[in-house]
Amino acid sequence: MQNIDFHIHATRLLWDELDDSQKELLSIAKDMTDNSYSPYSHFRVGAAVRLANGQIVSGSNQENAAYPSGLCAERTTLFAANANYPDQAVKALAIACYTNGHFTPYPGSPCGSCRQVMIETEHRYNTPMQILLYGDEYIYLFDNAQDLLPLSFLSEDLSGEKKP
Ligand code: THU
């Protein structure tokens, strides 16, 4: 038997420690919570991505009376970016969550399906995607999507021969 530890790395930052481009992207993600359509959960999520050409694309979670038909803010935003700018790598993604009348004090945590889509995008463009998770008290910064999903499933896995 062998114990194997998978390590991920994150940086915890205060708002004042962010650079201007990080503040800009997080501010847009925060603003986008206003556009959330979340009449069922009342959990408003905003997201924004910065593309390689500098373009910013933003989005929010979109719910549905048929609950599984809704989509998270991260995937709404990444799919919109990839659909409209298919030749542009996604360099950074920021998210913010608002519920009970305020932004969450601690960083919002992307769901597993969104992490899977982030990984696909990162690999598609072979470019690390910085992830910024907003909390009123502090922000988490991940240098790439891979850190949010160790042992992830990628296109190479479809061969059935990939060593994990
Ligand atoms: N949600 C997101 O938009 N992103 C996440 O990473 C987690 C959850 C949304 C989905 C749903 O509309 C609401 O938050 C509650 O789960």
Coordinates of C-alpha atoms and ligand atoms in Angstrom, one line a residue:
M1 CA 0.0 0.0 0.0
Q2 CA 1.2 3.5 -0.7
N3 CA -0.3 6.8 0.5
I4 CA -0.3 9.5 -2.2
D5 CA -0.9 13.1 -1.3
F6 CA -2.0 15.6 -3.9
H7 CA -1.0 19.2 -3.1
I8 CA -2.6 22.3 -4.5
H9 CA -1.4 25.8 -4.1
A10 CA -3.4 29.0 -3.4
T11 CA -2.6 32.5 -2.3
R12 CA -4.8 34.3 0.2
L13 CA -4.9 38.0 -0.4
L14 CA -6.5 41.1 1.0
W15 CA -8.2 43.5 -1.5
D16 CA -5.4 46.0 -1.2
E17 CA -2.8 43.4 -2.1
L18 CA -4.4 42.8 -5.5
D19 CA -3.0 44.5 -8.6
D20 CA -5.2 46.8 -10.7
S21 CA -6.2 44.2 -13.3
Q22 CA -7.2 41.7 -10.6
K23 CA -9.3 44.4 -8.9
E24 CA -10.9 45.3 -12.2
L25 CA -11.9 41.7 -13.0
L26 CA -13.2 41.1 -9.5
S27 CA -15.2 44.4 -9.5
I28 CA -16.9 43.3 -12.8
A29 CA -17.7 39.9 -11.3
K30 CA -19.2 41.6 -8.2
D31 CA -21.2 43.9 -10.5
M32 CA -22.4 40.9 -12.5
T33 CA -24.2 39.5 -9.4
D34 CA -26.8 42.1 -10.2
N35 CA -27.6 40.3 -13.4
S36 CA -28.0 36.9 -11.8
Y37 CA -31.3 35.1 -12.5
S38 CA -31.6 33.2 -9.3
P39 CA -35.3 33.2 -8.1
Y40 CA -34.9 29.7 -6.7
S41 CA -31.7 29.8 -4.7
H42 CA -31.4 33.5 -4.2
F43 CA -27.7 32.9 -4.5
R44 CA -26.3 35.4 -6.9
V45 CA -23.0 34.6 -8.6
G46 CA -21.1 36.9 -11.0
A47 CA -18.1 36.0 -13.1
A48 CA -15.7 37.7 -15.5
V49 CA -12.9 36.5 -17.7
R50 CA -10.0 38.3 -19.2
L51 CA -8.9 37.0 -22.6
A52 CA -5.5 37.1 -24.2
N53 CA -6.4 40.1 -26.3
G54 CA -7.5 42.0 -23.2
Q55 CA -11.2 41.6 -23.9
I56 CA -13.4 41.0 -20.8
V57 CA -16.4 38.8 -21.0
S58 CA -18.8 38.6 -18.0
G59 CA -21.8 36.5 -16.9
S60 CA -23.9 35.3 -14.0
N61 CA -25.8 32.2 -12.9
Q62 CA -29.0 31.6 -14.8
E63 CA -31.6 29.4 -13.0
N64 CA -34.6 27.5 -14.3
A65 CA -37.9 26.2 -12.9
A66 CA -36.6 22.8 -14.2
Y67 CA -33.6 23.1 -11.8
P68 CA -30.9 21.1 -13.7
S69 CA -31.5 23.3 -16.8
G70 CA -29.9 26.3 -15.1
L71 CA -26.2 27.1 -15.4
C72 CA -23.6 28.4 -13.0
A73 CA -22.0 31.8 -13.6
E74 CA -18.6 30.4 -14.4
R75 CA -19.8 28.1 -17.2
T76 CA -22.2 30.8 -18.6
T77 CA -19.2 33.1 -18.8
L78 CA -16.6 30.7 -20.1
F79 CA -18.9 29.3 -22.8
A80 CA -19.9 32.8 -23.9
A81 CA -16.2 33.7 -24.1
N82 CA -15.2 30.6 -26.0
A83 CA -18.2 30.9 -28.3
N84 CA -17.5 34.5 -29.2
Y85 CA -13.7 34.5 -29.2
P86 CA -12.7 30.9 -30.0
D87 CA -9.1 31.9 -30.8
Q88 CA -8.5 33.8 -27.6
A89 CA -7.0 32.0 -24.5
V90 CA -8.7 32.8 -21.2
K91 CA -6.0 34.3 -19.0
A92 CA -8.0 34.9 -15.8
L93 CA -11.4 34.2 -14.3
A94 CA -13.0 36.0 -11.3
I95 CA -16.1 35.1 -9.4
A96 CA -18.1 36.7 -6.6
C97 CA -21.1 35.5 -4.7
Y98 CA -23.9 37.6 -3.1
T99 CA -26.6 36.2 -0.8
N100 CA -28.7 37.4 2.2
G101 CA -28.1 41.0 1.2
H102 CA -24.3 41.0 1.1
F103 CA -21.2 39.5 -0.7
T104 CA -20.0 36.4 1.0
P105 CA -17.3 37.1 3.6
Y106 CA -15.2 34.1 2.4
P107 CA -14.2 33.1 -1.2
G108 CA -16.9 31.3 -3.2
S109 CA -16.0 27.8 -4.2
P110 CA -16.7 26.8 -7.8
C111 CA -18.7 23.6 -8.3
G112 CA -17.1 20.4 -9.7
S113 CA -18.7 20.8 -13.2
C114 CA -17.4 24.4 -13.5
R115 CA -13.9 23.2 -12.4
Q116 CA -14.1 20.6 -15.2
V117 CA -14.9 23.2 -17.8
M118 CA -12.1 25.5 -16.5
I119 CA -9.7 22.6 -16.9
E120 CA -10.9 22.0 -20.5
T121 CA -10.4 25.7 -21.3
E122 CA -7.0 25.8 -19.8
H123 CA -5.9 22.8 -21.8
R124 CA -7.6 23.9 -25.0
Y125 CA -5.5 27.1 -25.1
N126 CA -2.5 25.6 -23.3
T127 CA -2.4 28.7 -21.2
P128 CA -2.7 28.9 -17.4
M129 CA -5.9 30.5 -16.3
Q130 CA -5.6 32.5 -13.1
I131 CA -8.6 32.0 -10.8
L132 CA -9.8 34.7 -8.4
L133 CA -12.4 33.8 -5.8
Y134 CA -13.8 36.8 -4.0
G135 CA -14.7 37.1 -0.3
D136 CA -15.3 40.3 1.5
E137 CA -12.7 39.4 4.1
Y138 CA -10.1 37.9 1.8
I139 CA -9.6 36.6 -1.8
Y140 CA -8.2 33.3 -3.0
L141 CA -5.9 33.3 -6.0
F142 CA -5.1 30.1 -7.9
D143 CA -2.3 30.3 -10.5
N144 CA -4.2 27.8 -12.7
A145 CA -7.3 25.8 -13.0
Q146 CA -5.4 22.5 -12.6
D147 CA -4.9 23.4 -8.9
L148 CA -8.6 23.4 -8.4
L149 CA -9.1 19.9 -9.8
P150 CA -6.2 17.5 -9.2
L151 CA -6.5 14.1 -11.0
S152 CA -8.8 15.7 -13.6
F153 CA -10.2 14.1 -16.7
L154 CA -8.7 15.5 -19.9
S155 CA -8.9 14.6 -23.6
E156 CA -5.8 12.4 -23.2
D157 CA -7.8 10.2 -20.7
L158 CA -10.1 9.2 -23.6
S159 CA -7.3 7.0 -24.9
G160 CA -7.6 4.8 -21.8
E161 CA -3.8 4.7 -21.6
K162 CA -3.0 7.8 -19.7
K163 CA -1.0 7.4 -16.5
P164 CA -2.7 9.5 -13.8
Ligands
THU1 N1 -23.6 28.6 -8.6 C1 -22.7 29.2 -9.5 O1 -23.1 30.0 -10.3 N2 -21.4 28.9 -9.4 C2 -20.8 28.0 -8.5 O2 -19.7 27.8 -8.6 C3 -21.7 27.4 -7.5 C4 -23.1 27.6 -7.6 C5 -25.0 28.9 -8.7 C6 -25.8 27.7 -9.2 C7 -27.2 28.1 -8.7 O3 -27.8 29.0 -9.5 C8 -26.8 28.7 -7.4 O4 -25.5 29.1 -7.4 C9 -27.0 27.9 -6.1 O5 -26.4 26.6 -6.3

